[in-house]
């Protein structure tokens, strides 16, 4: 024998010397990889894998491939390419069995077992139990991945990488056995995690969820720049979170819906700062109102490192889970998106660098393999030995490139640790048809698959790849499980110590929390009825009422041009053109009395000189709502609105409005109904701003008394979370209650603006007659002043401010002189102004009283009743089905940092407890070390070991 060569004994060692512990999983899943013996022909010479004879696992696998050895070595084949100088070299002798002989064997009954093993793996009856345990391994691995425990222990995982347009989408659809989005755009902008579960239930289902490991913090100045992408910040503007948040998106039972749901899920994950529920198809507001393509173009972010996870269950599915990453590329469509090139590369690099990751490198056979960007990242991460090459688009292979891809199959070019598989799934065919087409293509029944690839038939097709991936993933978990369990247990112990080191909580925290909340809620109910609060609210109502009555529309009662009235012996008055200026009050023509009467012989002429404008704005007391006699207080928040009613009407504008709406032929004194209603509603519309202030000040008053009640009852716990959270939730409750109350008051205001409305006509007529009387009085005094029958310095006082003597003297003067002036040409306009002011007074009294009553019956009642109790319970989860067992401890924490740390540790502990439970269940179900022996015995008893088991 050549020096350095050794013949390996066929006996399989009972113990694995490199096992970290005699664990149940340390010897399981040593099933053969679907490998075929390489050709011994010089023209097809293949590099021999290096086996470490000190590794008993390698020795076991040297026997296992005796069924129908694939050219794809196992996951551990090339783990030790670098050998130490003092070790004796090992040479591997492989016996060649040509393809024709193997084809004959496949057709014979005696060889069917071998072929069945290659293409169905553990589905062969001999390995039924092994297949069940393989399923358990992959199920457990899927559970651990979903729990997100990779920060504690590295997990075996399959990661699909490739350049853009490498055929990853078709490959992924074939692996998942479901139609997934294959178009460019949203489906390539975040990672996918697909977990396949073979279920005994006939019903197919797919649960989509969002796994959020990063928060979105966009820069204020727009998109990130290329320079923002650094080693410390690999995915700007995304920032790593302390823990994973999982959001359930949607569960579907029809495979035809998966493309739409998946695309909407990725739109949701790209709009991180908006509620994901908005994008649930058929349910969310955005999904209902927006086209999917438009929503995909208008996302907040163009890329996300967060994961869209699919858990697909159904009969006949392979037990497998894998990640699909966005395709790497060199040039974006827009120059401003250059940063995304680096971000996508960083994401691919991060997944590839994971030490337990098995990389599926997709490369299309219609392109030059030398240009693969992904291969450069794989080599940079020193992950070539963990890589499975997956050739896609085999049906598009240019004939002139056949030799290049043959060399890759043989390991002569761009060699990877798990060698290569070939696939071909036309994108325009349904899944079932595509699978049949692929099988027919590689069997050369259809298409143009070159004859040169016949020897690699057992590595062609997605079904063959699936079985290989499932086996490799199971083997990797079996190998890693003992160390995973140790690391998880170690982290659990650390968490328990950290929780014990946090500040101690008061004894019986549940009692303390309930007692404190009871005191607070009881204080709130009494505070809202307290006399001090009632006094402050009454003052606010008085100010609001004064404001509304104060802005009653005033009316200007003078004509646009002053006339001179000729008073002769005749009783009728006529207007003439003025010839000289009107005498001033200090002229000899005026008497020094408050209301002077010139003699009949004295001729007084009017003048065109402008006269002082007299405004009438007299607020009357009402039998329904007493108006304060004093004007608005300086401290009133409504002072700034006191001008809203000034000069709202004048008699000339009223005349113009009447003329504009009057039909031809209508009598002079007849006023169209629309004139009065329009002017009444215009006056009411000015309540909007005062109403907003009333709502805001009421909210301030309620919040002030609520915060005081919180201080009175929970002041001693001010440093505890219960005080801070009650403060925040109390403000939220008050804000919500004020919004609802605001809606009620705005509805009342809209009703007043909608249409003139009155039922109590007696009250309205009383207001109207009072207002008409005051307008006529002001108009009469102005008319007398205009003809110098009354001094211009004579003030027009409010009736309630005049003494009885003053009222008597004024009536005497008016009765003596008004008949001389004749009928007032604006008497119709004065009547309309009085109507408007009378309706305003009635509506104002109704509105102010209704607003105050609504606040008392709705806002205050909600606070004093049980609404606040139920709101706090819903937010704090103290009772009911959503009760959190740790909520009392959380509320008694001293600060937010400690509370967050305690919550974070407990959240992580819960996940790790679930992970440990899954590991324990797997170990107990695999029957300890007996499972490994069962596998080895099955391999030896198959009877075809001797040909290929010589090294």
Short mmCIF file of C-alpha atoms in Angstrom, two decimals, residues 62 104 271 322 554 916:
data_model
loop_
_atom_site.label_atom_id
_atom_site.label_comp_id
_atom_site.label_asym_id
_atom_site.label_seq_id
_atom_site.Cartn_x
_atom_site.Cartn_y
_atom_site.Cartn_z
CA UNK A 62 -17.44 7.19 5.00
CA UNK A 104 -29.69 -0.20 -14.83
CA UNK A 271 -43.85 51.85 6.95
CA UNK A 322 -34.83 29.27 5.40
CA UNK A 554 -74.61 96.48 17.03
CA UNK A 916 -35.55 25.20 26.63
#
